[in-house]
Amino acid sequence: MNNLLLFMNIMGSIPVFLYLGIRRLLKEQISAEKYCWLLLLSMVFYIVPFPVLSRKLRFMLYTITKRQEMLGTKVQSMCSGKVYRLVDDTLYLPRYCWLFYLAIGVWFVVFCIAFCRTIFSYRFLRDEIQKTSRYEQTISIPFLFWQRRVEIRLCYEGNSAFSTGLFHPVIVMSEYTPEEIRRYLLLHEIAHIQHMDFLVRYLTKLACSLCWFNPLVYILMNQLKTQQEFVADRCVMEQLTCEEQKYYGSIIYRTAVDTKRESSLYCVSSFSDSSYEVTKERLIRIKNIMKKKNTKSAAIILAMLICVLGNVIPVLAYQTPFVLIAQSAEEESLYFTRGSWQDDITDFSISDYVFIDEKGNCFPVLPEQIIENEYARACSHQWVSGSYQTHIKHSDRSCDVVTYSAKQCAKCGVVTYGDPISTTHYNKCPH
């Protein structure tokens, strides 16, 4: 895992910090949909390993800027008496220490426990629904480009409603709920299903399982669930008249006061599963919708842009680990020495063609950068002397490195080379 989880957590935490700051300043002035965009972006950064794209992004920036710094820098350090180095986006390690394996083991055990707990909790909930409720009807609701069937069940206790299920969504309501209230509860839970809130909540639980050591991921989980309730309220309000909107607000207040929490399961979208602060904000947002107050979008759009551009830095900072396993002491000494690195092996991890200047800096070369005539391009070339090396792989896992005298233009990056200087053969390719 190396430092992949660290950089994923950094990327996911940036949108959470921005969300908390914007919410502190603007509160209800920004619609719940816009808040959800920022929180969903954070969730994606937590679960998708974008840092593994570091090599491709670095090489893309190098082809644009022609700057060696885009490919990484050389770093030397001591690890258990051995040397490892960082060069051209690859971290070479002689071995992982026991502490690394212990940390990975603890992380993996907690991840499995958290993820399995989520799966079994959902299965337990489905069984409880079958035991404590009866089938009422099945309705069809518009979902993307088709109609989706939703099962409605009536339970024998409580006076609120909740929905659950991804592939077979179910809405559960109390059979003691009056018919005039049941319609509003049904609209609210249908809104959750149409927005695929159940899938989003499971992905958020996956983020919590992966990054269980990060407290910000739990803030993300709770805030996303809260904003989803606001979004569902808005969808219901858009379908109601002015008088019905007032009545819907009174239902929210009554269910919050009179109803105990339906479930502590995060995978349940419960109509009344809200704290005092959340209920208060729900009522404020309903009041704003009735007054048709405009919400601001520029702050969220700017924050999302900052997140996307700012997270380029963690992606570039990530270094792909590569562990070399030596079969013999002689082979190990080829890669690692005590005290200093034997810097005579050219790195061909990005390209099999490289140009090395007189200072030892290595630059990958693309085929289209090779020219035979130094006047072939309309450029007032500024030549830098050095050598050009090609890496030739063989089927028996050996390789040859052919070195030519060459020079590269510091402006346009083209390379022209002359006669071969040397050919080095490796019985086992170390590159």
Coordinates of C-alpha atoms in Angstrom, one line a residue:
M1 CA 0.0 0.0 0.0
N2 CA 3.0 2.3 0.6
N3 CA 1.7 5.8 1.0
L4 CA -1.2 5.4 -1.4
L5 CA -3.8 5.6 1.4
L6 CA -2.1 8.7 2.8
F7 CA -2.4 10.6 -0.5
M8 CA -6.0 9.3 -1.0
N9 CA -6.9 10.7 2.4
I10 CA -5.3 14.0 1.7
M11 CA -7.2 14.3 -1.6
G12 CA -10.5 13.4 0.1
S13 CA -10.0 15.7 3.1
I14 CA -9.5 18.9 1.0
P15 CA -13.2 19.0 -0.1
V16 CA -14.3 18.2 3.4
F17 CA -12.4 21.2 4.9
L18 CA -13.8 23.5 2.1
Y19 CA -17.3 22.2 2.8
L20 CA -17.0 22.9 6.5
G21 CA -15.7 26.4 5.9
I22 CA -18.4 27.3 3.3
R23 CA -21.1 25.8 5.4
R24 CA -19.9 27.8 8.4
L25 CA -20.0 31.1 6.5
L26 CA -23.0 30.7 4.1
K27 CA -25.2 28.0 5.8
E28 CA -28.6 27.9 4.1
Q29 CA -27.6 30.4 1.4
I30 CA -26.3 27.5 -0.7
S31 CA -28.7 24.8 -1.8
A32 CA -28.4 21.2 -0.5
E33 CA -27.7 20.0 -4.1
K34 CA -24.6 22.1 -4.3
Y35 CA -23.3 20.9 -1.0
C36 CA -23.9 17.3 -2.1
W37 CA -21.7 17.9 -5.2
L38 CA -18.8 18.9 -3.0
L39 CA -19.3 16.0 -0.6
L40 CA -19.7 13.5 -3.5
L41 CA -16.4 14.8 -4.9
S42 CA -14.8 14.2 -1.5
M43 CA -16.2 10.6 -1.5
V44 CA -14.8 9.9 -4.9
F45 CA -11.3 11.1 -3.9
Y46 CA -11.5 8.8 -0.8
I47 CA -12.3 5.6 -2.7
V48 CA -10.7 6.0 -6.2
P49 CA -6.9 5.6 -6.2
F50 CA -6.1 8.6 -8.4
P51 CA -2.5 8.8 -7.1
V52 CA -1.6 5.8 -9.2
L53 CA -2.0 8.1 -12.2
S54 CA 1.1 10.0 -11.0
R55 CA 3.4 8.5 -13.6
K56 CA 1.2 9.4 -16.6
L57 CA 0.5 12.9 -15.3
R58 CA 4.2 13.5 -14.7
F59 CA 5.1 12.4 -18.2
M60 CA 2.3 14.5 -19.7
L61 CA 3.6 17.6 -17.9
Y62 CA 7.1 16.7 -18.9
T63 CA 6.2 16.6 -22.6
I64 CA 4.6 20.0 -22.3
T65 CA 7.2 21.8 -20.1
K66 CA 10.4 19.7 -21.0
R67 CA 11.4 20.2 -17.4
Q68 CA 13.3 17.3 -15.6
E69 CA 11.6 18.2 -12.3
M70 CA 8.3 16.9 -13.7
L71 CA 9.8 13.4 -13.6
G72 CA 10.8 13.4 -9.9
T73 CA 14.0 13.8 -8.1
K74 CA 16.6 11.5 -6.7
V75 CA 16.5 10.8 -3.0
Q76 CA 18.9 8.7 -0.9
S77 CA 18.2 7.5 2.6
M78 CA 19.2 4.7 4.9
C79 CA 16.8 1.8 5.7
S80 CA 18.1 -1.0 7.9
G81 CA 21.7 -0.4 6.7
K82 CA 20.5 -0.5 3.0
V83 CA 20.1 2.4 0.6
Y84 CA 16.9 3.1 -1.3
R85 CA 16.3 5.9 -3.8
L86 CA 13.5 7.7 -5.5
V87 CA 14.2 8.3 -9.2
D88 CA 11.9 9.0 -12.2
D89 CA 8.7 8.3 -10.1
T90 CA 9.8 4.9 -8.8
L91 CA 10.7 4.1 -5.2
Y92 CA 13.2 1.3 -5.0
L93 CA 13.2 -0.7 -1.8
P94 CA 15.4 -3.6 -0.8
R95 CA 12.7 -5.0 1.5
Y96 CA 9.7 -3.9 3.7
C97 CA 10.3 -3.9 7.4
W98 CA 8.1 -5.8 9.9
L99 CA 6.4 -2.5 11.1
F100 CA 5.1 -2.0 7.5
Y101 CA 3.5 -5.4 7.4
L102 CA 2.1 -4.9 10.9
A103 CA 0.4 -1.6 9.9
I104 CA -1.0 -3.2 6.7
G105 CA -2.3 -6.1 8.7
V106 CA -4.1 -3.9 11.3
W107 CA -5.6 -1.8 8.5
F108 CA -6.8 -4.8 6.5
V109 CA -8.4 -6.5 9.6
V110 CA -10.3 -3.3 10.6
F111 CA -11.3 -2.8 6.9
C112 CA -12.7 -6.3 6.7
I113 CA -14.6 -6.0 10.0
A114 CA -16.1 -2.6 9.1
F115 CA -17.1 -3.7 5.6
C116 CA -18.6 -7.0 6.7
R117 CA -20.5 -5.3 9.4
T118 CA -22.1 -3.1 6.8
I119 CA -23.1 -6.0 4.7
F120 CA -24.5 -8.1 7.5
S121 CA -26.4 -5.1 9.0
Y122 CA -28.2 -4.7 5.7
R123 CA -29.1 -8.4 5.5
F124 CA -30.3 -8.3 9.1
L125 CA -32.4 -5.3 8.2
R126 CA -34.0 -7.0 5.2
D127 CA -34.9 -10.0 7.4
E128 CA -36.4 -7.8 10.1
I129 CA -38.5 -6.0 7.5
Q130 CA -39.9 -9.3 6.3
K131 CA -40.7 -10.4 9.8
T132 CA -42.2 -7.2 11.2
S133 CA -44.1 -5.8 8.2
R134 CA -46.7 -6.9 5.6
Y135 CA -46.8 -6.3 1.9
E136 CA -49.1 -3.5 0.8
Q137 CA -48.5 -2.8 -2.9
T138 CA -45.9 -2.3 -5.6
I139 CA -45.6 1.0 -7.5
S140 CA -43.6 2.2 -10.5
I141 CA -41.6 5.4 -10.4
P142 CA -39.7 7.2 -13.1
F143 CA -36.0 6.4 -12.8
L144 CA -33.5 7.7 -15.4
F145 CA -34.9 6.3 -18.7
W146 CA -37.2 3.6 -17.4
Q147 CA -39.7 2.8 -14.7
R148 CA -38.5 1.3 -11.5
R149 CA -40.7 -1.0 -9.3
V150 CA -40.7 -0.1 -5.6
E151 CA -42.3 -2.3 -3.0
I152 CA -44.3 -0.6 -0.2
R153 CA -44.7 -2.4 3.1
L154 CA -46.6 -1.5 6.3
C155 CA -45.0 -2.2 9.7
Y156 CA -46.8 -2.7 13.0
E157 CA -45.0 -0.1 15.1
G158 CA -43.7 3.5 14.8
N159 CA -45.4 6.3 12.9
S160 CA -42.7 7.4 10.4
A161 CA -41.3 5.9 7.2
F162 CA -37.9 4.8 5.8
S163 CA -36.6 3.3 2.6
T164 CA -33.7 0.9 1.8
G165 CA -32.5 -1.3 -0.9
L166 CA -30.5 -0.8 -4.1
F167 CA -31.6 -3.3 -6.6
H168 CA -35.0 -4.0 -5.0
P169 CA -36.0 -0.8 -3.2
V170 CA -38.5 -1.0 -0.3
I171 CA -40.4 1.7 1.4
V172 CA -41.6 0.9 4.9
M173 CA -44.4 2.9 6.6
S174 CA -46.4 2.5 9.8
E175 CA -49.9 1.2 9.2
Y176 CA -51.1 3.6 11.9
T177 CA -50.0 6.6 9.8
P178 CA -53.0 8.5 8.6
E179 CA -53.6 8.5 4.8
E180 CA -53.2 12.2 4.4
I181 CA -49.7 12.0 6.0
R182 CA -48.7 8.8 4.2
R183 CA -48.7 10.6 0.8
Y184 CA -46.0 13.1 1.9
L185 CA -43.9 10.4 3.5
L186 CA -44.1 8.4 0.3
L187 CA -43.0 11.3 -1.9
H188 CA -40.0 11.9 0.4
E189 CA -38.8 8.3 0.3
I190 CA -39.4 8.1 -3.5
A191 CA -37.1 11.1 -3.8
H192 CA -34.3 9.2 -2.0
I193 CA -34.7 6.3 -4.4
Q194 CA -34.7 8.4 -7.5
H195 CA -31.5 10.1 -6.4
M196 CA -29.9 6.7 -5.7
D197 CA -29.1 7.8 -2.1
F198 CA -28.8 4.2 -1.0
L199 CA -25.9 3.6 -3.4
V200 CA -24.2 6.8 -2.3
R201 CA -24.5 5.8 1.3
Y202 CA -23.0 2.4 0.7
L203 CA -20.1 4.0 -1.2
T204 CA -19.6 6.4 1.7
K205 CA -19.5 3.4 4.1
L206 CA -16.9 1.9 1.8
A207 CA -14.9 5.1 2.2
C208 CA -15.2 4.8 6.0
S209 CA -14.0 1.2 5.8
L210 CA -11.0 2.1 3.7
C211 CA -10.1 5.3 5.7
W212 CA -11.3 4.2 9.2
F213 CA -8.4 6.0 10.8
N214 CA -9.4 9.4 9.4
P215 CA -12.0 11.3 11.5
L216 CA -12.9 13.5 8.5
V217 CA -14.4 10.6 6.7
Y218 CA -17.0 10.2 9.4
I219 CA -17.9 13.9 9.2
L220 CA -18.3 13.3 5.4
M221 CA -20.7 10.4 6.1
N222 CA -22.9 12.3 8.5
Q223 CA -23.0 15.5 6.5
L224 CA -23.8 13.7 3.2
K225 CA -26.7 11.9 4.9
T226 CA -28.0 15.3 6.2
Q227 CA -27.8 17.0 2.9
Q228 CA -29.6 14.1 1.2
E229 CA -32.5 14.7 3.5
F230 CA -32.6 18.4 2.5
V231 CA -32.5 17.4 -1.2
A232 CA -35.4 15.0 -0.7
D233 CA -37.4 17.7 1.1
R234 CA -36.8 20.1 -1.8
C235 CA -38.0 17.5 -4.4
V236 CA -41.2 17.0 -2.3
M237 CA -41.8 20.8 -2.0
E238 CA -41.6 21.3 -5.7
Q239 CA -44.6 19.0 -6.2
L240 CA -46.8 20.7 -3.5
T241 CA -49.1 23.7 -3.4
C242 CA -48.5 26.5 -0.9
E243 CA -50.8 25.1 1.7
E244 CA -49.5 21.6 1.2
Q245 CA -45.9 22.9 1.7
K246 CA -46.9 24.4 5.1
Y247 CA -48.5 21.1 6.1
Y248 CA -45.4 19.2 5.0
G249 CA -43.3 21.4 7.3
S250 CA -45.6 20.6 10.2
I251 CA -45.3 16.8 9.5
I252 CA -41.5 17.1 9.7
Y253 CA -41.8 18.9 13.1
R254 CA -44.3 16.4 14.5
T255 CA -42.4 13.3 13.5
A256 CA -39.2 14.7 14.9
V257 CA -40.8 15.4 18.2
D258 CA -43.0 12.3 18.6
T259 CA -41.0 9.6 16.9
K260 CA -38.1 7.8 18.2
R261 CA -35.2 7.1 15.8
E262 CA -36.2 4.4 13.4
S263 CA -32.8 2.9 12.9
S264 CA -29.2 3.5 13.6
L265 CA -28.2 2.0 10.3
Y266 CA -26.6 4.3 7.9
C267 CA -28.1 2.5 4.9
V268 CA -31.6 3.5 6.0
S269 CA -33.2 6.7 4.7
S270 CA -35.6 7.5 7.6
F271 CA -37.9 10.5 7.3
S272 CA -37.6 11.4 11.0
D273 CA -34.1 10.1 11.7
S274 CA -32.8 13.6 12.5
S275 CA -31.3 15.6 15.3
Y276 CA -32.7 18.8 16.7
E277 CA -30.2 20.9 14.6
V278 CA -31.0 19.0 11.4
T279 CA -34.8 19.3 11.9
K280 CA -34.4 23.1 12.5
E281 CA -32.4 23.5 9.3
R282 CA -34.9 21.4 7.4
L283 CA -37.7 23.8 8.5
I284 CA -35.6 26.8 7.6
R285 CA -34.9 25.5 4.2
I286 CA -38.6 24.7 3.6
K287 CA -39.4 28.3 4.7
N288 CA -36.8 29.6 2.2
I289 CA -38.3 27.5 -0.6
M290 CA -41.8 28.9 0.1
K291 CA -40.3 32.4 -0.1
K292 CA -38.5 31.4 -3.3
K293 CA -35.2 32.7 -2.1
N294 CA -32.3 32.3 -4.6
T295 CA -29.3 30.3 -3.5
K296 CA -25.6 30.9 -4.3
S297 CA -23.7 28.5 -6.5
A298 CA -20.4 30.4 -7.2
A299 CA -18.8 29.4 -3.9
I300 CA -19.4 25.7 -4.4
I301 CA -18.2 25.8 -8.0
L302 CA -15.1 27.6 -7.0
A303 CA -14.5 25.2 -4.2
M304 CA -14.8 22.2 -6.5
L305 CA -12.4 23.8 -9.0
I306 CA -9.9 24.4 -6.1
C307 CA -10.3 20.7 -5.1
V308 CA -9.7 19.4 -8.6
L309 CA -6.7 21.6 -9.3
G310 CA -5.3 21.4 -5.7
N311 CA -5.4 17.6 -5.8
V312 CA -3.0 17.5 -8.7
I313 CA -0.3 18.1 -6.1
P314 CA -0.9 14.9 -4.1
V315 CA -1.2 12.9 -7.3
L316 CA 2.2 14.3 -8.4
A317 CA 3.7 13.7 -5.0
Y318 CA 2.8 10.0 -5.0
Q319 CA 5.7 7.6 -5.9
T320 CA 5.0 4.1 -7.2
P321 CA 6.7 1.5 -5.0
F322 CA 8.9 -1.1 -6.7
V323 CA 10.5 -3.8 -4.5
L324 CA 13.6 -5.5 -5.9
I325 CA 14.1 -9.1 -4.8
A326 CA 17.6 -10.3 -5.2
Q327 CA 18.3 -14.0 -5.8
S328 CA 21.9 -13.9 -4.7
A329 CA 24.4 -11.6 -2.8
E330 CA 26.0 -10.7 -6.1
E331 CA 22.7 -9.7 -7.6
E332 CA 21.7 -7.7 -4.5
S333 CA 25.0 -5.7 -4.7
L334 CA 24.0 -4.7 -8.2
Y335 CA 21.0 -2.9 -6.8
F336 CA 21.9 -1.9 -3.3
T337 CA 25.1 -1.0 -1.4
R338 CA 25.7 0.2 2.1
G339 CA 26.2 4.0 2.2
S340 CA 25.8 5.0 -1.4
W341 CA 23.8 4.1 -4.6
Q342 CA 25.6 2.7 -7.6
D343 CA 24.2 5.2 -10.1
D344 CA 25.5 3.4 -13.2
I345 CA 22.1 1.8 -14.2
T346 CA 20.0 4.0 -16.4
D347 CA 16.3 4.2 -15.6
F348 CA 14.1 3.1 -18.5
S349 CA 10.8 2.8 -16.5
I350 CA 9.2 5.6 -18.6
S351 CA 10.8 5.1 -22.0
D352 CA 13.3 2.7 -23.7
Y353 CA 14.9 5.8 -25.2
V354 CA 16.7 8.4 -23.0
F355 CA 19.0 11.3 -23.3
I356 CA 21.6 11.9 -20.6
D357 CA 23.3 15.3 -20.4
E358 CA 26.8 15.9 -19.0
K359 CA 25.4 16.6 -15.5
G360 CA 23.8 13.1 -15.4
N361 CA 20.2 14.2 -15.8
C362 CA 18.1 11.6 -17.6
F363 CA 15.3 12.7 -20.0
P364 CA 12.9 10.3 -21.7
V365 CA 12.8 10.6 -25.5
L366 CA 9.8 10.0 -27.7
P367 CA 10.3 8.6 -31.2
E368 CA 9.1 11.8 -32.9
Q369 CA 11.9 13.7 -31.1
I370 CA 14.6 11.8 -33.0
I371 CA 15.9 13.7 -36.0
E372 CA 18.8 12.8 -38.4
N373 CA 19.4 16.3 -39.6
E374 CA 19.9 19.0 -37.0
Y375 CA 18.5 21.6 -39.3
A376 CA 15.3 19.6 -40.0
R377 CA 13.1 21.8 -37.8
A378 CA 12.6 25.5 -37.9
C379 CA 14.2 26.2 -34.5
S380 CA 17.2 28.1 -33.6
H381 CA 18.5 25.1 -31.6
Q382 CA 20.3 25.5 -28.4
W383 CA 22.2 22.2 -28.2
V384 CA 23.2 20.4 -25.0
S385 CA 25.8 17.7 -25.3
G386 CA 25.4 14.3 -23.8
S387 CA 24.7 10.7 -24.7
Y388 CA 21.7 8.9 -26.1
Q389 CA 20.8 5.4 -24.9
T390 CA 18.4 2.7 -26.2
H391 CA 17.1 -0.2 -24.2
I392 CA 16.7 -3.5 -26.2
K393 CA 14.9 -6.3 -24.3
H394 CA 15.3 -10.0 -25.2
S395 CA 12.9 -12.9 -24.8
D396 CA 15.3 -14.6 -22.3
R397 CA 14.9 -11.6 -19.9
S398 CA 18.3 -10.2 -20.8
C399 CA 18.8 -6.8 -22.4
D400 CA 21.3 -4.6 -24.2
V401 CA 21.9 -0.9 -23.6
V402 CA 23.4 0.9 -26.6
T403 CA 25.0 4.3 -26.0
Y404 CA 25.5 6.9 -28.7
S405 CA 27.1 10.3 -28.7
A406 CA 24.3 12.8 -29.0
K407 CA 23.0 16.3 -28.3
Q408 CA 19.5 17.6 -27.4
C409 CA 17.9 21.0 -28.1
A410 CA 17.0 22.7 -24.8
K411 CA 14.2 24.6 -26.7
C412 CA 12.3 22.1 -28.7
G413 CA 13.6 18.9 -27.1
V414 CA 14.7 17.1 -30.4
V415 CA 17.6 14.7 -30.2
T416 CA 20.2 13.9 -32.8
Y417 CA 22.8 11.3 -32.3
G418 CA 25.9 9.9 -34.0
D419 CA 28.0 6.7 -33.9
P420 CA 27.6 4.2 -31.0
I421 CA 30.0 4.5 -28.2
S422 CA 29.4 1.3 -26.3
T423 CA 27.0 -1.7 -25.9
T424 CA 26.3 -3.1 -22.4
H425 CA 24.8 -6.6 -22.1
Y426 CA 22.9 -7.7 -18.9
N427 CA 22.1 -11.4 -18.4
K428 CA 19.1 -10.4 -16.4
C429 CA 17.5 -7.0 -17.2
P430 CA 17.8 -4.7 -14.1
H431 CA 15.8 -1.9 -15.6

